[in-house]
Amino acid sequence: MPPPLQAQRLLLSHRRLAPSHRRLFTVVSSLPSAPTLATGAVPSSILSIRESLLSGERTAADITADYLSRLRRTEPSVRSFIHVADAAAEREAEELDRRIATGGREAVGPLAGVIFGVKDNLCTANMPSTGGSRILDGYRPAYDATAVRRLREADAIVVGKTNLDEFGMGSTTEGSGFQVTTNPWDDSRVPGGSSGGSASAVSARQCVVSLGSDTGGSVRQPASFCGVVGLKPTYGRVSRFGLMAYASSLVVVGCFGSSVIDTATILSVIAGHDKMDSTSSSHYVPDYKSELIPQDLLESKPLNGTRIGIIQETLGEGVETGVISSIKAAASHLEQLGSVVEEVSLPSFCLGLPAYYILASSEASSNLSRYDGIRYGRQISADDLNELYGGSRANSLGHEVKMRILMGTYALSAGYYDAYYKRAQQVRTLVKKSFNEALERYDILVSPAAPSAAYKIGEKINDPLAMYAGDIMTVNVNLAGLPALVVLCGFVEGGSAGLPVGLQMIGSPFSERASYDAAVNRLCLPDGFEASRIKFQDRFHGVY
Amino acid sequence: MALTLLRGIRTPTLFRRNAGLFFTTIHPPLSSFTTRAESAQATESKAAPKSIQLATKEAAEHKKQGFEAVIGIETHVQLSTVTKAFCSCPYNYGSQPNSTVCPTCMGHPGTLPVLNAKVVECAVKLGLALNCEISMTSKFDRKQYFYPDLPKGYQISQFDIPIAKEGYLDLDLPVEFGGGHRRFGVTRVHIEEDAGKLLHSESGSYSQVDLNRAGVPLLEIVSEPDMRTGIEAAEYGAEIQRLVRYLGVSNGNMQEGSLRCDVNVSVRPVGQSKFGTKVEIKNMNSFSAINRAIDYEISRQIVLHKEGQADQIVQETRLWDESSQKTFTMRKKEGLADYRYFPEPDLPEVVLTSDYIDEIHKSMPELPEAKRRRYENMGLSMQDVLFLANDDNVARFFDSTLEHGADAKLAANWIMGDIAAYLKNEKLSIDEIKLTPLELSELIASIKNGTISGKIGKEILIELIAKGGTVKSVIEEKDLVQIADPAAIEAMVDQALADNPKQLEQYRAGKTKLQGFFAGQVMKASKGKANPVLLNKILGEKLNANS
């Protein structure tokens, strides 16, 4: 029986051999420079919606109609939604308008008129919730996931359910049981995954913000691929109730937005203890969006005193040079803003990936047992019980899901448990320890969010190990349960406008605020960002 | 509303291998036990505890044949908490199928377990009552297998760190079974959730799932393999039942499945330290059935040993069949089931404080063993002790009667005699009658001080049991005060002698038995109120004086 460490070497060697990673990209700063937008041109979408709504400039119906029309226009190429709840969204918007008309601004919640997408592994009452799996085709839960409920209670409007790799297992959204989502920056490329639908929907402005879930990078990697802000909160920060479990000890509900302040706003609403989830934290929930460093202070070295560590192991072999240079450029930008940036080594970093895949698969093999076709979901007709189980699951679950169930079942089996599951837990403890030590010396650790920018659809679909290797930047953060924020920090060549590269900022538990401060909106974007962004807008969604 | 959860599937072969009997059992995969019990029996025994003496006939009988049985018991106790273990559904035995279910106990996507704190309290109570070491930190694990009555595909249980472990249970065997005190080891007590139930159609062509019971909290108590006979095992079960009732954690009802015992039985030649191959027996729904099933199984195994067919004893699950009074094979164990236990990631560890445990300790009532020892010290016979202590309600009545000043022996006699007979006839329990402990103590006092005779006492007792009231009021109302005035009795005696000259003649001719006849006549005339001692004294004097 090979010890788990060998399995890890295998993964890494695949990663090194992947030819796609050998291609060199130049940093997009070489792209022709375009007129820079004025400071404050990337405002909070949520804030501007609120202002226009409450000033009477626009109605919730107008705002909803805008988003729905853009959604209808872009959806045929992006395919980020499995289910669009347009009629319900319009109804809710009209209801909001009525309340504003009769009760004024006090009558509506803080997120009134904010159109949001929900990753389809989060339950939404009376709306299809499939987890991207055919086995739940047609399933409509009776309840909202807590995160969804809290957004709805703040009067945000659900526009639909976004596509994902089946039950969150995958890094490209190609693993969906329903459709393949494309990257709005280049429709021949993947949006990343597993929350690919949520990332591409925000990127294409099909909605203002969206909810995702992050088990091993499922919010951060697609945020990086799609050039949006992606937040993975601390484990336990947001209730998991209503989130279809894949790996319970690793996953947290996260969110996407087009600005840092928008994700901060969403986090303030969805965070906090929930009596329906015993693993949710009762740690104090601050107003994450208040007192973020204002953009007009950017010249005054606002990050003075902040210690930032670049994780050495994330800038080595197997990482695209374009990604590395984007991160380094972002780092020097952070330095210019007053922070001290140093390289830091996390020796256990490369152990995380195999440990993650063992733990995640083990938990998945158990969590997915409930999809047996007995109480809900697809059921085949069969003559005996084993056939019923086998048939229902074999017909309706996808390859990747089956593979992980098998791997997890194996890892938990008598005689293998100690060598795999237990050993992986030990590695997890090591990873946690090394992150905690580093976070004693640094306020924030930074790294790329993924070793490459978005790759082509189909490129890794038959090479799961190469795909798993792409999670190297993110899985450790889940093992350690830390918060991390991904913001756009540069571009590499590709597509018509270049391909976005995300910077991952990792903080101590419950220090989401620190990452926000360091990110201060588009703080770390090098020159050339605006050029790409404008090109992207022109090509894709026109004005927004 | 019997919701068909197995939506329209035909399962003709589904349970074929289990024959018809499977239908009557609760749950094969859940109760087929695992590595824990396996290893408990497989390891070399540290010889039976010294307290085990071969006092009972059966054990002596087996030993005579050169064999000894080894018995271990797994008991599942269903807790009578208001809500289920991990969701807020209520549970009531016998409710309409699928009427007490919610997304969580039905295993819907995205639902999470939230531990009912009451369950931990019950577990700690029972753990303390079983003299266990309580784990200050314990955790939950998932036990995984597929079955339609198990909604999540795993049962939340406790694997390597149970909430309580290494305890023991003291009991006294009934006098009619030879008596004797026993101490049986308790390996562990852990928390888990119950599964639902399958309802099979009469034709056997389909099955339906009732999830009312899914998620109901259970405590599983695993004993050491310390028992040697059926009666020891049955009494162990009965003592567990008394404990859970004393503690108020369960109704302990076997018919409703609130208390289920699975026993493991093996037989080995006397003197051998290694255990024989063990067989698991299920489907016993009374302690008497446990006793009979085990004794049958021991005999079956001994016969096989003696016939040189010990290899026919295989590790298997057998069912007790009440009609034929036999056990027979339900299924053979094909190797060890692998439940792929791993820590439940949806629930945090259960961390207890010593204050919490102390608080529970303080709140616990006097337990059966302490009660028995206390009664024994009062000078009561073991028969009395067991009768009084076995039923919590009876013990409370008895203790209360003593608190009002009654003599222990007299109170015991009344309770075990007239009161018990009444309860048996009327099928009532002692807390359902109108007689109060205070009035029983009054009654005993009235007899002792001669206000009423014992015979009148019995009449009053029945009156009090049925209608209530006080001893005083009944005595006054019915004018039952004993006649203790010698002159009045003498007058009645004279009258009786005068009224029955023929009998008097016969007495004097030597038929002295007739004294009883005269006494009866006097009693009749006094409506039973004449003091019997005085009456006999005076009557004797009169009869003999004139001879």
PDB file of N, CA and C in Angstrom, chain B residues 512-539:
ATOM      1  N   THR B 512     -63.179 -29.765  71.832  1.00  0.00           N
ATOM      2  CA  THR B 512     -62.659 -28.423  72.148  1.00  0.00           C
ATOM      3  C   THR B 512     -62.475 -27.541  70.913  1.00  0.00           C
ATOM      4  N   LYS B 513     -62.481 -28.184  69.750  1.00  0.00           N
ATOM      5  CA  LYS B 513     -62.361 -27.395  68.521  1.00  0.00           C
ATOM      6  C   LYS B 513     -63.457 -26.352  68.415  1.00  0.00           C
ATOM      7  N   LEU B 514     -64.568 -26.615  69.107  1.00  0.00           N
ATOM      8  CA  LEU B 514     -65.715 -25.734  68.960  1.00  0.00           C
ATOM      9  C   LEU B 514     -65.484 -24.334  69.547  1.00  0.00           C
ATOM     10  N   GLN B 515     -64.327 -24.152  70.184  1.00  0.00           N
ATOM     11  CA  GLN B 515     -64.032 -22.803  70.688  1.00  0.00           C
ATOM     12  C   GLN B 515     -64.074 -21.804  69.535  1.00  0.00           C
ATOM     13  N   GLY B 516     -63.591 -22.257  68.387  1.00  0.00           N
ATOM     14  CA  GLY B 516     -63.600 -21.405  67.184  1.00  0.00           C
ATOM     15  C   GLY B 516     -65.012 -21.018  66.809  1.00  0.00           C
ATOM     16  N   PHE B 517     -65.916 -21.969  66.920  1.00  0.00           N
ATOM     17  CA  PHE B 517     -67.305 -21.707  66.579  1.00  0.00           C
ATOM     18  C   PHE B 517     -67.870 -20.589  67.444  1.00  0.00           C
ATOM     19  N   PHE B 518     -67.583 -20.686  68.776  1.00  0.00           N
ATOM     20  CA  PHE B 518     -68.091 -19.655  69.679  1.00  0.00           C
ATOM     21  C   PHE B 518     -67.457 -18.302  69.409  1.00  0.00           C
ATOM     22  N   ALA B 519     -66.157 -18.361  69.122  1.00  0.00           N
ATOM     23  CA  ALA B 519     -65.478 -17.095  68.824  1.00  0.00           C
ATOM     24  C   ALA B 519     -66.135 -16.428  67.633  1.00  0.00           C
ATOM     25  N   GLY B 520     -66.433 -17.253  66.624  1.00  0.00           N
ATOM     26  CA  GLY B 520     -67.083 -16.740  65.416  1.00  0.00           C
ATOM     27  C   GLY B 520     -68.424 -16.120  65.741  1.00  0.00           C
ATOM     28  N   GLN B 521     -69.184 -16.776  66.616  1.00  0.00           N
ATOM     29  CA  GLN B 521     -70.496 -16.257  66.971  1.00  0.00           C
ATOM     30  C   GLN B 521     -70.372 -14.884  67.632  1.00  0.00           C
ATOM     31  N   VAL B 522     -69.362 -14.778  68.505  1.00  0.00           N
ATOM     32  CA  VAL B 522     -69.166 -13.499  69.196  1.00  0.00           C
ATOM     33  C   VAL B 522     -68.753 -12.427  68.198  1.00  0.00           C
ATOM     34  N   MET B 523     -67.817 -12.800  67.311  1.00  0.00           N
ATOM     35  CA  MET B 523     -67.349 -11.849  66.297  1.00  0.00           C
ATOM     36  C   MET B 523     -68.508 -11.349  65.452  1.00  0.00           C
ATOM     37  N   LYS B 524     -69.378 -12.315  65.116  1.00  0.00           N
ATOM     38  CA  LYS B 524     -70.515 -11.990  64.287  1.00  0.00           C
ATOM     39  C   LYS B 524     -71.393 -10.969  65.018  1.00  0.00           C
ATOM     40  N   ALA B 525     -71.620 -11.274  66.290  1.00  0.00           N
ATOM     41  CA  ALA B 525     -72.482 -10.389  67.070  1.00  0.00           C
ATOM     42  C   ALA B 525     -71.858  -9.011  67.220  1.00  0.00           C
ATOM     43  N   SER B 526     -70.521  -8.979  67.300  1.00  0.00           N
ATOM     44  CA  SER B 526     -69.857  -7.681  67.499  1.00  0.00           C
ATOM     45  C   SER B 526     -69.531  -7.012  66.156  1.00  0.00           C
ATOM     46  N   LYS B 527     -69.998  -7.603  65.090  1.00  0.00           N
ATOM     47  CA  LYS B 527     -69.680  -7.111  63.730  1.00  0.00           C
ATOM     48  C   LYS B 527     -68.178  -7.034  63.530  1.00  0.00           C
ATOM     49  N   GLY B 528     -67.475  -8.013  64.124  1.00  0.00           N
ATOM     50  CA  GLY B 528     -66.044  -8.106  63.895  1.00  0.00           C
ATOM     51  C   GLY B 528     -65.224  -7.161  64.741  1.00  0.00           C
ATOM     52  N   LYS B 529     -65.889  -6.421  65.628  1.00  0.00           N
ATOM     53  CA  LYS B 529     -65.153  -5.398  66.342  1.00  0.00           C
ATOM     54  C   LYS B 529     -64.538  -5.867  67.649  1.00  0.00           C
ATOM     55  N   ALA B 530     -64.952  -7.067  68.127  1.00  0.00           N
ATOM     56  CA  ALA B 530     -64.421  -7.550  69.399  1.00  0.00           C
ATOM     57  C   ALA B 530     -62.927  -7.773  69.285  1.00  0.00           C
ATOM     58  N   ASN B 531     -62.211  -7.330  70.302  1.00  0.00           N
ATOM     59  CA  ASN B 531     -60.772  -7.541  70.310  1.00  0.00           C
ATOM     60  C   ASN B 531     -60.512  -9.040  70.394  1.00  0.00           C
ATOM     61  N   PRO B 532     -59.885  -9.635  69.399  1.00  0.00           N
ATOM     62  CA  PRO B 532     -59.777 -11.086  69.331  1.00  0.00           C
ATOM     63  C   PRO B 532     -58.988 -11.678  70.494  1.00  0.00           C
ATOM     64  N   VAL B 533     -57.987 -10.975  70.968  1.00  0.00           N
ATOM     65  CA  VAL B 533     -57.171 -11.522  72.053  1.00  0.00           C
ATOM     66  C   VAL B 533     -58.003 -11.623  73.331  1.00  0.00           C
ATOM     67  N   LEU B 534     -58.668 -10.510  73.641  1.00  0.00           N
ATOM     68  CA  LEU B 534     -59.539 -10.489  74.826  1.00  0.00           C
ATOM     69  C   LEU B 534     -60.645 -11.528  74.732  1.00  0.00           C
ATOM     70  N   LEU B 535     -61.244 -11.563  73.530  1.00  0.00           N
ATOM     71  CA  LEU B 535     -62.347 -12.479  73.283  1.00  0.00           C
ATOM     72  C   LEU B 535     -61.924 -13.912  73.567  1.00  0.00           C
ATOM     73  N   ASN B 536     -60.773 -14.313  73.006  1.00  0.00           N
ATOM     74  CA  ASN B 536     -60.325 -15.691  73.189  1.00  0.00           C
ATOM     75  C   ASN B 536     -60.013 -15.995  74.648  1.00  0.00           C
ATOM     76  N   LYS B 537     -59.439 -14.960  75.294  1.00  0.00           N
ATOM     77  CA  LYS B 537     -59.097 -15.160  76.697  1.00  0.00           C
ATOM     78  C   LYS B 537     -60.372 -15.403  77.528  1.00  0.00           C
ATOM     79  N   ILE B 538     -61.343 -14.522  77.360  1.00  0.00           N
ATOM     80  CA  ILE B 538     -62.591 -14.596  78.136  1.00  0.00           C
ATOM     81  C   ILE B 538     -63.366 -15.860  77.772  1.00  0.00           C
ATOM     82  N   LEU B 539     -63.437 -16.119  76.468  1.00  0.00           N
ATOM     83  CA  LEU B 539     -64.183 -17.290  76.000  1.00  0.00           C
ATOM     84  C   LEU B 539     -63.587 -18.571  76.584  1.00  0.00           C
TER      85      LEU B 539
END
